[in-house]
Coordinates of C-alpha atoms and ligand atoms in Angstrom, one line a residue:
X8 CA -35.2 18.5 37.2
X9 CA -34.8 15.1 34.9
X10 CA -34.3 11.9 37.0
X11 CA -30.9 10.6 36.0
X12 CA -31.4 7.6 33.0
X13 CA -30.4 4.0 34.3
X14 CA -28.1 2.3 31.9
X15 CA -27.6 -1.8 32.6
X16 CA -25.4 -4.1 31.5
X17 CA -26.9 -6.7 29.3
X18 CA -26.0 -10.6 29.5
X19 CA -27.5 -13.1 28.7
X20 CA -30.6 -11.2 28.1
X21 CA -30.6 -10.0 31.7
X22 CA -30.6 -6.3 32.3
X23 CA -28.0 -6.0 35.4
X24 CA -25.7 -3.9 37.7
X25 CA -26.1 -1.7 40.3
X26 CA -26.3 1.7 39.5
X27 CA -22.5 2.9 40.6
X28 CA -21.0 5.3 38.5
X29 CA -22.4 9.0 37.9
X30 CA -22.6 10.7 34.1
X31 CA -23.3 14.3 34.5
X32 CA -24.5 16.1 31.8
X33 CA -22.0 18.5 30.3
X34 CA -24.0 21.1 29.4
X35 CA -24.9 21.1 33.1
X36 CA -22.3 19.4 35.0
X37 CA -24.1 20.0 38.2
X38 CA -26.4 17.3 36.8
X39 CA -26.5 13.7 36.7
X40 CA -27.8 12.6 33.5
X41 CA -27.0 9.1 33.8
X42 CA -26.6 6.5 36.5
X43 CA -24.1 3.4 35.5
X44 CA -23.0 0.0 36.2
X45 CA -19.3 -0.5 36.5
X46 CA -18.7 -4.6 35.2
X47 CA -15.6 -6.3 36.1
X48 CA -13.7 -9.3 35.1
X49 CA -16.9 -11.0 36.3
X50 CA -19.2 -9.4 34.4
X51 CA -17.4 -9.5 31.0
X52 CA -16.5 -13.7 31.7
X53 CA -20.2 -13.8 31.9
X54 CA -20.6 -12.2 29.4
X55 CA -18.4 -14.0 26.9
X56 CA -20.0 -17.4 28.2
X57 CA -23.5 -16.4 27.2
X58 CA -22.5 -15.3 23.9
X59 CA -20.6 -18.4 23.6
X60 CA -23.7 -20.4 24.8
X61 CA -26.1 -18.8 22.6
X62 CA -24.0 -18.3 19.0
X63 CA -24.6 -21.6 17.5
X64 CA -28.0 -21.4 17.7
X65 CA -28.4 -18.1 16.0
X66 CA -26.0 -18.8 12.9
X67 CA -28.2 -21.9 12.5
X68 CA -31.1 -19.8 12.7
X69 CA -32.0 -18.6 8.9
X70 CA -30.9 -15.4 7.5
X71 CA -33.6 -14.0 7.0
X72 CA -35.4 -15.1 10.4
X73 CA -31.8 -13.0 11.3
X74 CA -33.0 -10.5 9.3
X75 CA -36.4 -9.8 10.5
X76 CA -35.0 -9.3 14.0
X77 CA -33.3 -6.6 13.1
X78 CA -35.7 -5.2 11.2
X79 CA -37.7 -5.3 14.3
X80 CA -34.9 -3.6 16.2
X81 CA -35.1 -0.7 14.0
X82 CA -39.2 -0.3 14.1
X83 CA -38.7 0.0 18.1
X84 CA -36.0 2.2 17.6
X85 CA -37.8 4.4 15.4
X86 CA -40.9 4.1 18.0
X87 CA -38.0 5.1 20.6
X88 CA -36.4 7.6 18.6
X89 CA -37.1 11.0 20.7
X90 CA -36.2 9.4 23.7
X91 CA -33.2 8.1 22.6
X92 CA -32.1 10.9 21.6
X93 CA -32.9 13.0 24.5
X94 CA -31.2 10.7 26.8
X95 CA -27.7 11.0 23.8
X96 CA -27.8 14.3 24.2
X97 CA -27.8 14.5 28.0
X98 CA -25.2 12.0 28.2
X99 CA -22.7 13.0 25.2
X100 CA -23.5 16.4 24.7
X101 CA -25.0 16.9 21.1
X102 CA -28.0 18.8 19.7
X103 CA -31.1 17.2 19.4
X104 CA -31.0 17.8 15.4
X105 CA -27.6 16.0 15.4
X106 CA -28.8 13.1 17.9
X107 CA -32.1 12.4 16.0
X108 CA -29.8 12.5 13.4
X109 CA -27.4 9.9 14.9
X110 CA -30.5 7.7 16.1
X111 CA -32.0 7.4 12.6
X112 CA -28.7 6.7 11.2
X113 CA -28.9 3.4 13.7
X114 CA -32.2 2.8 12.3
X115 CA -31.0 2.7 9.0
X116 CA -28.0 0.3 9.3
X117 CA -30.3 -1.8 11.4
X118 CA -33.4 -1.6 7.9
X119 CA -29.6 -1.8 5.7
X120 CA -28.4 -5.0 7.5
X121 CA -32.0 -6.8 8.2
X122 CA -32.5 -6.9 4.2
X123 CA -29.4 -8.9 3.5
X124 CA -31.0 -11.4 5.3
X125 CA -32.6 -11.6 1.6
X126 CA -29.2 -11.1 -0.3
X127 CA -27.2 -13.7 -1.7
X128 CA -24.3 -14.7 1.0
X129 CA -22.3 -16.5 -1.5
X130 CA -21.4 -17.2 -5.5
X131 CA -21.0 -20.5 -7.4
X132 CA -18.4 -21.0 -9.9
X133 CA -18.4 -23.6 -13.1
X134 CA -15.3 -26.0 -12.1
X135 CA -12.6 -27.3 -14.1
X136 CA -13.3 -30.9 -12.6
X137 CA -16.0 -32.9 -14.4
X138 CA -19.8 -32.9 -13.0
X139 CA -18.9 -30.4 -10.5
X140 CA -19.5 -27.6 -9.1
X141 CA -17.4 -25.2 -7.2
X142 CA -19.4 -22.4 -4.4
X143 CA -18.2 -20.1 -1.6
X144 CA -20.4 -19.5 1.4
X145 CA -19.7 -17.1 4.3
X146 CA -19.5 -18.5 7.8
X147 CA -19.6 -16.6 10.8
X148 CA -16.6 -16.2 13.3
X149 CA -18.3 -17.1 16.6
X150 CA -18.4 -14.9 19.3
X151 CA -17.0 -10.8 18.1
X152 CA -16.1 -8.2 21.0
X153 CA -16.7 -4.6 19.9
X154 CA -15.3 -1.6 21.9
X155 CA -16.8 1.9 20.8
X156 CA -15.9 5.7 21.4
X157 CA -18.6 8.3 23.1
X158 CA -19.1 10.4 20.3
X159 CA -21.3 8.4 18.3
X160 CA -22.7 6.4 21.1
X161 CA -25.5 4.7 19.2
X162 CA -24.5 5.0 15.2
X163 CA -21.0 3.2 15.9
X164 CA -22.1 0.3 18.0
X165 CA -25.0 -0.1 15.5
X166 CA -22.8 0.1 12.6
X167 CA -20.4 -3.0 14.3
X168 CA -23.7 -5.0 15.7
X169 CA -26.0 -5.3 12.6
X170 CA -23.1 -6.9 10.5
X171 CA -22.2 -9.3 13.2
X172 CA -25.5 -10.4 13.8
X173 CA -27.0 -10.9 10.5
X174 CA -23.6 -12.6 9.2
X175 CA -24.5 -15.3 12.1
X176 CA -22.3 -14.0 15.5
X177 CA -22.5 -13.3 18.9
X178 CA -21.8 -9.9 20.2
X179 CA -19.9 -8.4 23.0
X180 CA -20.3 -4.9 23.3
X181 CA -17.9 -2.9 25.2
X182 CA -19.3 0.8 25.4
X183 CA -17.3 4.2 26.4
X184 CA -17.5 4.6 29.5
X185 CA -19.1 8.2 29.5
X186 CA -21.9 7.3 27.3
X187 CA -23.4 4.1 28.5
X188 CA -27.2 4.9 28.3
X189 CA -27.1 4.9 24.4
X190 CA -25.9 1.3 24.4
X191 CA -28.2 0.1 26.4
X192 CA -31.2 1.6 24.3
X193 CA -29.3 -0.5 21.7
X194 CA -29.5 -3.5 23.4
X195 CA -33.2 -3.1 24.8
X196 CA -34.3 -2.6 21.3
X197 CA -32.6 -5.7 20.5
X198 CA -33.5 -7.9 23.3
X199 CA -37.8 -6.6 23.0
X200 CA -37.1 -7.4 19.0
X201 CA -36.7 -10.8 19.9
X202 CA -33.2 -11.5 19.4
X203 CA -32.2 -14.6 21.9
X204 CA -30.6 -14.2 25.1
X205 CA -27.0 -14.0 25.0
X206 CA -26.7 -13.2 21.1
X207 CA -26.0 -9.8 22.4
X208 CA -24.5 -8.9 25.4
X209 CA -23.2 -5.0 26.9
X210 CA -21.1 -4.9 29.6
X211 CA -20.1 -1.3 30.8
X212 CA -17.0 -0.8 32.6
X213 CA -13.0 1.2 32.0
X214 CA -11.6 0.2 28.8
X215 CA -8.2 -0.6 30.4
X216 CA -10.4 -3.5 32.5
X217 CA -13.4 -4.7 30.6
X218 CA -11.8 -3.5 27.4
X219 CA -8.9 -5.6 27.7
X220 CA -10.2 -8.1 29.0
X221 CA -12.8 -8.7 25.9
X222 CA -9.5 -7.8 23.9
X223 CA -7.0 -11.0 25.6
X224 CA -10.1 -13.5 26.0
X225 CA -9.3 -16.3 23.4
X226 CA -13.1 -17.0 23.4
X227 CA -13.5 -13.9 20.9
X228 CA -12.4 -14.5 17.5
X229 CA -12.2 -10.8 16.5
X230 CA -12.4 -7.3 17.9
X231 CA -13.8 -5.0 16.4
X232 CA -12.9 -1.0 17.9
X233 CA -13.3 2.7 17.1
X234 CA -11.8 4.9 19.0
X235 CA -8.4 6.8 19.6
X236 CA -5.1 5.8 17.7
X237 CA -2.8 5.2 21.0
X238 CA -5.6 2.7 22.1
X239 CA -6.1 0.8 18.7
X240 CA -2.7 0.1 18.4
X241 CA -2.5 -1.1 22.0
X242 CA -5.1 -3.5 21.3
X243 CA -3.6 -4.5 17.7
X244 CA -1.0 -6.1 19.9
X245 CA -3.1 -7.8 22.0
X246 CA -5.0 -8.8 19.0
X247 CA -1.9 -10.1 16.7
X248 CA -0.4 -12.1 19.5
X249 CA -3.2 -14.4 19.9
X250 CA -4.3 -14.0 15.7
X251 CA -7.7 -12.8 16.1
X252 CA -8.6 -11.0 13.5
X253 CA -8.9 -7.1 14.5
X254 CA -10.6 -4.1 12.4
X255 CA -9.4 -0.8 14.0
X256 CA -10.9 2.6 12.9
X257 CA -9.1 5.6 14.9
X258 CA -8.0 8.7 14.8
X259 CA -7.4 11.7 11.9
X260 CA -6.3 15.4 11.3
X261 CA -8.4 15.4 8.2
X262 CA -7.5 18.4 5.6
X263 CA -9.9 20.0 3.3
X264 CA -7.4 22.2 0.3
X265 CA -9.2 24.8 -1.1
X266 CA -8.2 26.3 -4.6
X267 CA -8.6 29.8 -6.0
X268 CA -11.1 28.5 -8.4
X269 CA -13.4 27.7 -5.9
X270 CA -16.5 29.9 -4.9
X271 CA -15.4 31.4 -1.2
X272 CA -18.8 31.3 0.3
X273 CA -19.7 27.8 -0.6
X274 CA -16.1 26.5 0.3
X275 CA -16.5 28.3 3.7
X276 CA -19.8 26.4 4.4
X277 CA -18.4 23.0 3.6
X278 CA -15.6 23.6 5.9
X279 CA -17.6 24.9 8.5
X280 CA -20.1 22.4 8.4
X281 CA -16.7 19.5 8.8
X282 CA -15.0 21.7 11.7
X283 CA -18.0 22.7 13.4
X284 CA -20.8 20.0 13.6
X285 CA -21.1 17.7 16.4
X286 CA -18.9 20.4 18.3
X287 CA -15.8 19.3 15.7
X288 CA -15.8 15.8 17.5
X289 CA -15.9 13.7 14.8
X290 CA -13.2 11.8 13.5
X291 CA -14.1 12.6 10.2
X292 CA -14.0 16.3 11.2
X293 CA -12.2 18.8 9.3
X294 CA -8.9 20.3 11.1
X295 CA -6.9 21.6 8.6
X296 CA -7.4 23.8 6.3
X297 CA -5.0 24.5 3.2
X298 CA -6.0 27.6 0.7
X299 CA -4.2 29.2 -2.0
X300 CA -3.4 32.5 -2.3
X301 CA -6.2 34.0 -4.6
X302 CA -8.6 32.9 -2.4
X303 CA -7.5 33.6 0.9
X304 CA -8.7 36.8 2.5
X305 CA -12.7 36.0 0.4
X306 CA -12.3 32.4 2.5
X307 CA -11.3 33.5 5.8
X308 CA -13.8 36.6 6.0
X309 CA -16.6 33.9 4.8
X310 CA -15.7 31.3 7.6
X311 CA -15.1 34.0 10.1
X312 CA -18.0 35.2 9.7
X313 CA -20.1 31.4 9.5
X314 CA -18.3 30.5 13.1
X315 CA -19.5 33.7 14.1
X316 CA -23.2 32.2 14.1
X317 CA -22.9 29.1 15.8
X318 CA -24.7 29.3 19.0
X319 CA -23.1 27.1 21.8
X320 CA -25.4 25.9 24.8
X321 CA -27.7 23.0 26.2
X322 CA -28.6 20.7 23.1
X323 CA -32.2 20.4 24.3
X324 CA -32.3 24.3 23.8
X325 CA -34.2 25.2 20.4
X326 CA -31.9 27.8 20.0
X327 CA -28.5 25.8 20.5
X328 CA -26.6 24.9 17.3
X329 CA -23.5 23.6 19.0
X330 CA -23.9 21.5 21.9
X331 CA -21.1 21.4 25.0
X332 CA -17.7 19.9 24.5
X333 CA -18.4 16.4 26.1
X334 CA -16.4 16.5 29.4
X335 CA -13.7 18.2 31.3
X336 CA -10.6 16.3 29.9
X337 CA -12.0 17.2 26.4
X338 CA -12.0 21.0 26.8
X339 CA -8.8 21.4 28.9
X340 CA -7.4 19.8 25.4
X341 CA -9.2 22.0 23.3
X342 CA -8.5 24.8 25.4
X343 CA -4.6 23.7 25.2
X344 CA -3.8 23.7 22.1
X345 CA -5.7 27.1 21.3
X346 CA -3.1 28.4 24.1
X347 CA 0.1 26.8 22.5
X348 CA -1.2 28.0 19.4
X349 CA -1.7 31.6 20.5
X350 CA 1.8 31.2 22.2
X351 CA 3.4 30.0 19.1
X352 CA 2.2 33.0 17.1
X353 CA -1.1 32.0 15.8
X354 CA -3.6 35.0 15.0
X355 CA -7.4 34.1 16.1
X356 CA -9.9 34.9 13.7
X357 CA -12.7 33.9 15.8
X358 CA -12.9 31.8 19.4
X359 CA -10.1 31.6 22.2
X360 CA -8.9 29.5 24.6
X361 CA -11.6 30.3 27.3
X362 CA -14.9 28.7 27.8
X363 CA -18.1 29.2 29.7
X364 CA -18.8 25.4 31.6
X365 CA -18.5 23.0 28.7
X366 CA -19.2 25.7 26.0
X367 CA -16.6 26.7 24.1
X368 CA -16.9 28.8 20.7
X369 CA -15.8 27.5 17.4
X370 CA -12.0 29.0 16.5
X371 CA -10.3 30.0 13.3
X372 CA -6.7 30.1 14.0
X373 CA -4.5 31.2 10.9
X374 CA -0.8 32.1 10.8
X375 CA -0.1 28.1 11.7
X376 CA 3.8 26.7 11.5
X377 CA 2.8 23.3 9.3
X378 CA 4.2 21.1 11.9
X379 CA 3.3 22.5 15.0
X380 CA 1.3 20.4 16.6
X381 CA -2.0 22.9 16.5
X382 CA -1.6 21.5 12.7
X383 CA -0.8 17.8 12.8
X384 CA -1.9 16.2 15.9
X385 CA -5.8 15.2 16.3
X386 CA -7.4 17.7 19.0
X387 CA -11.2 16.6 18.2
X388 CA -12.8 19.9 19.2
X389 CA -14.9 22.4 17.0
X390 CA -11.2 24.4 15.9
X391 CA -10.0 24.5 12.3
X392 CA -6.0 25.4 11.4
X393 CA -6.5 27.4 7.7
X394 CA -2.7 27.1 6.6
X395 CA -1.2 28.6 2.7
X396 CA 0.1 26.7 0.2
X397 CA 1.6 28.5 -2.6
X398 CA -0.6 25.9 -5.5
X399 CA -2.4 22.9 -6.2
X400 CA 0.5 20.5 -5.9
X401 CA 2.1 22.1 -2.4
X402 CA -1.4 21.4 -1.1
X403 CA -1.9 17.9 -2.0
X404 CA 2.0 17.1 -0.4
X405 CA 0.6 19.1 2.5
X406 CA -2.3 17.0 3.2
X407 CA -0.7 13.9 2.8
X408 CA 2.2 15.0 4.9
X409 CA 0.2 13.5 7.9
X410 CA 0.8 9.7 9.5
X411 CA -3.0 9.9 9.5
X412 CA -5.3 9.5 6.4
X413 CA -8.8 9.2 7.5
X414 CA -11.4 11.8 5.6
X415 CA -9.8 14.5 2.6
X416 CA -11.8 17.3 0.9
X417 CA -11.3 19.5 -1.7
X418 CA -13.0 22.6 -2.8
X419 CA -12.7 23.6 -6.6
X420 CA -14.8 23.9 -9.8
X421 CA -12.6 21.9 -11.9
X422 CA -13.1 18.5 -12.3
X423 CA -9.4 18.1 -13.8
X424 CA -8.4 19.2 -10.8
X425 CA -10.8 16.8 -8.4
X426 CA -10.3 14.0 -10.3
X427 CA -6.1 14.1 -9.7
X428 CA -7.3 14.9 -5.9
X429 CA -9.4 11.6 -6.1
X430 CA -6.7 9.4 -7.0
X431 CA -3.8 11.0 -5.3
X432 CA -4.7 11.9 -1.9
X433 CA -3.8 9.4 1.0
X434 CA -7.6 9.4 2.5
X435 CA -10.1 6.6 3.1
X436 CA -12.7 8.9 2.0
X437 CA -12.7 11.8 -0.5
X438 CA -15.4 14.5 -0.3
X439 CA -15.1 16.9 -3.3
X440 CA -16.9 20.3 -2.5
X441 CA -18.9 18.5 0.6
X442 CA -17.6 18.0 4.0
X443 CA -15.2 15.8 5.0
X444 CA -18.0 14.6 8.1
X445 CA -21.3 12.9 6.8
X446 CA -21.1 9.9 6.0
X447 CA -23.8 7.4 3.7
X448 CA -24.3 4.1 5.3
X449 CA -24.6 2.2 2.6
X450 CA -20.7 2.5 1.6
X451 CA -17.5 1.6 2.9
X452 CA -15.5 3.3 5.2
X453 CA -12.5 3.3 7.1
X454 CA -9.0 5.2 7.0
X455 CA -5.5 4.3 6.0
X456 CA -2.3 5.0 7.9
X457 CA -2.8 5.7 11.6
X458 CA -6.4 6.3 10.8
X459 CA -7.1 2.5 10.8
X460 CA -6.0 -1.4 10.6
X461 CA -6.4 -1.0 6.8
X462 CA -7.5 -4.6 6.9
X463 CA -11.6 -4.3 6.2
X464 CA -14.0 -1.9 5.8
X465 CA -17.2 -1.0 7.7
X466 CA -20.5 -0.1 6.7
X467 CA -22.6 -1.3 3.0
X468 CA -22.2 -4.8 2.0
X469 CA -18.3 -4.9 2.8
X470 CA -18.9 -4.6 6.5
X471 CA -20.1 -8.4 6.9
X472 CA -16.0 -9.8 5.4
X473 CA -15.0 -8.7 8.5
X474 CA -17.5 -10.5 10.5
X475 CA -17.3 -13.8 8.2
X476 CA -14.9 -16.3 6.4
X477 CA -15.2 -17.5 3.3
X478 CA -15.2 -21.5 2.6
X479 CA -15.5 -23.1 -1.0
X480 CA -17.4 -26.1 -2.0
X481 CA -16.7 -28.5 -4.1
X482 CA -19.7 -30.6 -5.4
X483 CA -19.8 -33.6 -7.6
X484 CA -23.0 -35.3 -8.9
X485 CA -22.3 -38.4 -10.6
Ligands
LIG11 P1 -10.6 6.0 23.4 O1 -9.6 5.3 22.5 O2 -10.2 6.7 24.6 O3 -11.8 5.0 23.8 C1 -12.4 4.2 22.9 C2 -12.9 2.9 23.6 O4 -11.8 2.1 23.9 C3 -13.7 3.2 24.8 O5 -14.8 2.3 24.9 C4 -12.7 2.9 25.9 O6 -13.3 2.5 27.1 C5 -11.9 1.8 25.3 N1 -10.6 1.6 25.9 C6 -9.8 2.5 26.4 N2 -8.6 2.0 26.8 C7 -8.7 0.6 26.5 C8 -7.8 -0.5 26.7 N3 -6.6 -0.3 27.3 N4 -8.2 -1.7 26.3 C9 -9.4 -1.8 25.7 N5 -10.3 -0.8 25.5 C10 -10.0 0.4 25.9 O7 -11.4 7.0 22.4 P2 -12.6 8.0 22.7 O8 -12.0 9.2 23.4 O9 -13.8 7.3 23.3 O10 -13.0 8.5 21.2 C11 -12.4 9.5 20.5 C12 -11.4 8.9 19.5 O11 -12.1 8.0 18.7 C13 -10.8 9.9 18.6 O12 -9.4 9.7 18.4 C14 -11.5 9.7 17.3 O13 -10.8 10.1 16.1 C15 -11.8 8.3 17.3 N6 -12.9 7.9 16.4 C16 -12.6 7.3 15.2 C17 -13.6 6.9 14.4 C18 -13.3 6.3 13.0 O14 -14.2 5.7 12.5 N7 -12.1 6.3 12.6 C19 -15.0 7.2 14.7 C20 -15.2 7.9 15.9 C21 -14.2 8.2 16.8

């Protein structure tokens, strides 16, 4: 049997904590996959100081000095890369395809983030005034506090950290609490890369003590969190009240609406690649499904049959291509809804609402009320809702008839057709005949509605506004 992993907090550049809390592996709950540190107040003030100590220092240091660090960071991750991903998939449940998968996605944001310590940071205008001239520079915010969800354990803290640090701040990583060993492979990489003690810091711990904590402490100048809607708002709160700036990216019940002039094989694949991968927990994953009559019975019999070939089991498993749902509190929601489905006259095309452990096979439910809950509330397990709309324009109302408004799809051959989609759906991201999961890093992203503050973006070039403030310049040479 695999020793458990030891995750640590780090602060100041200090692995620490005693090994407290127990992670079992959900695709064998009998066994531990990782051993944890439960921080405190304590351990989060401590935190906070040594990021506070250490940020001046860094944002004087030169971009791309800034730069090659985490370029570093992603050579050792890459030299890391099966391990980390064998521990991610213990601890969170995924296959080892999908884990490498997340790993190198941290590797790339890292390579993404370390070459803008190259790029231009700033413009410089012609002024009005005479023998002057007018530029804008970015400055870092200080010290930033991110709080992170389990089901990207290493991509989302990665995606948050590389902005911060290159655009000049200190970091505060709060991680879920279930998946603490990817975290700390995030912040080993960056502490053996060279990146200064206290620049960034992880503290593991419950989000309702460490969380809010990081959240309240007027040290931070902005939070930055992904994870559930009930949570984000909570913390907007926190957030407004003391006017740090917050970027909140939460929850969706993303629709795909597929049209009778789409091919039924090929639309089936791209929504059974959004509902099923990654077990359906991704926020981006589809949920809802929305066809038109012409297409109907081809659609269903295609993604009956494609759920009918996932394989559920141990991600580590060759033969696994759905790994478990990632802990008990997950499933018994999964599981509950499937049942208040069934009870409120929904028809199964494939799955029900029993499982085997953590394993639980992807469903098809059809013959779905619009607004029972089965078809508006986020459930973030591998089951998709396939609803019918009379036409193109009862399927577009139907999709945006939803207070969230992360991820849309649509699956059609006409461009006419995608094009209105495009500009008309409420979605922060539009995939036209791809998935509404899988995402390029390179881009922005975020949701609108419940789905997120709506204030910045993450990921590509935009991701650093969040993490800096813009100052002009005025210069005169006489
Ligand atoms: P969660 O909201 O339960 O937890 C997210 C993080 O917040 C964890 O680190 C947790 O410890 C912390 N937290 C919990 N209570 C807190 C509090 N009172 N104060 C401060 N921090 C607190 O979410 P989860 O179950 O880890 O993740 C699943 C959710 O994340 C889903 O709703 C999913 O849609 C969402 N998600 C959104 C995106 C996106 O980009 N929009 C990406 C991934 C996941």
């Amino acid at each position: 049997m695999t020793s458990p992993a030891l995750a640590q907090h780090l602060i100041a550049g200090e692995l620490t904590g005693d090994a407290v809390t127990e992670r079992r592996n959900p695709a064998h709950v009998d066994a531990v996959a990782v051993l944890a540190p439960e921080g405190g107040k304590a351990e989060m003030d401590a935190a906070i100081a040594a990021a506070v100590d250490a940020q001046r220092a860094w944002a004087t240091t030169s971009a791309p000095a800034r730069g090659a660090v985490l370029l570093t960071a992603a050579h050792l991750l890459t030299d890391r890369k099966a391990q980390i991903a064998e521990d991610l998939v213990r601890e969170e449940g995924k296959t080892r395809a999908e884990a490498e998968g997340e790993v190198t996605r941290a590797i790339g944001v890292f390579q993404f983030f370390g070459s803008l310590g190259w790029a231009s940071s700033g413009s410089v205008y012609p002024s009005g005034m005479p023998n002057t001239t007018v530029s804008t520079r970015r400055e870092p915010l200080g010290v930033v506090g991110l709080i992170t969800p389990w089901n990207f354990p290493i991509a989302i803290p990665a995606w948050k950290a590389a902005p911060a640090l290159i655009s000049g701040n200190a970091v505060v990583l709060k991680p879920a609490e279930i998946t603490p060993m990817s975290a700390t492979h995030l912040g080993m990489a960056l502490r053996d890369a060279g990146l200064p003690a206290g620049v960034f810091n992880v503290v593991h711990g419950r989000g309702s003590l460490v969380g809010d904590v990081l959240a309240r402490d007027p040290r931070v100048a902005a939070l930055s969190f992904t994870g559930s809607t009930a949570v984000g708002l909570q913390l907007q709160q926190i957030l407004n009240a003391r006017r740090a700036r917050a970027q909140l990216e939460m929850g969706g019940k993303n629709g795909v609406l597929v049209l009778d002039d789409a091919d039924p094989r090929k639309a089936a694949r791209v929504v059974a690649a959004g509902a099923f991968s990654l077990t359906g927990q991704a926020c981006t994953a589809t949920s809802r499904v929305y066809v038109t009559p012409g297409i109907r019975r081809a659609f269903l019999d295609e993604l009956t049959a494609l759920a009918a070939t996932y394989v559920p089991g141990d991600g580590l498993d060759a033969t696994t291509t759905m790994g478990p749902v990632v802990s008990d509190a997950q499933l018994q929601r999964d599981m509950s809804a499937v049942q208040d489905a069934i009870g409120s006259g929904a028809r199964l095309l494939h799955g029900d609402a029993s499982a085997d452990g953590l394993h639980f096979a992807p469903v098809v439910a059809t013959e779905v009320a619009h607004d029972a809950p089965f078809a508006t509330d986020e459930i973030f397990g591998p089951i998709v809702a396939v609803l019918d709309v009379d036409d193109y324009e009862s399927g577009l109302a139907a999709i945006n008839d939803s207070p969230y408004g992360l991820t849309a799809g649509i699956c059609t051959d006409s461009l006419a057709r995608s094009t209105d989609f495009a500009g008309r759906v409420q979605a922060g991201v539009v995939k036209v005949n791809r998935p509404t999961s899988g995402l390029d890093l390179h881009v922005p992203f975020g949701g609108i509605k419940d789905s997120s503050s709506n204030t910045f973006r993450e990921q590509g070039h935009t991701a650093t506004e969040f993490y800096t403030w813009e100052k002009t310049v005025y210069t005169g040479v006489e």
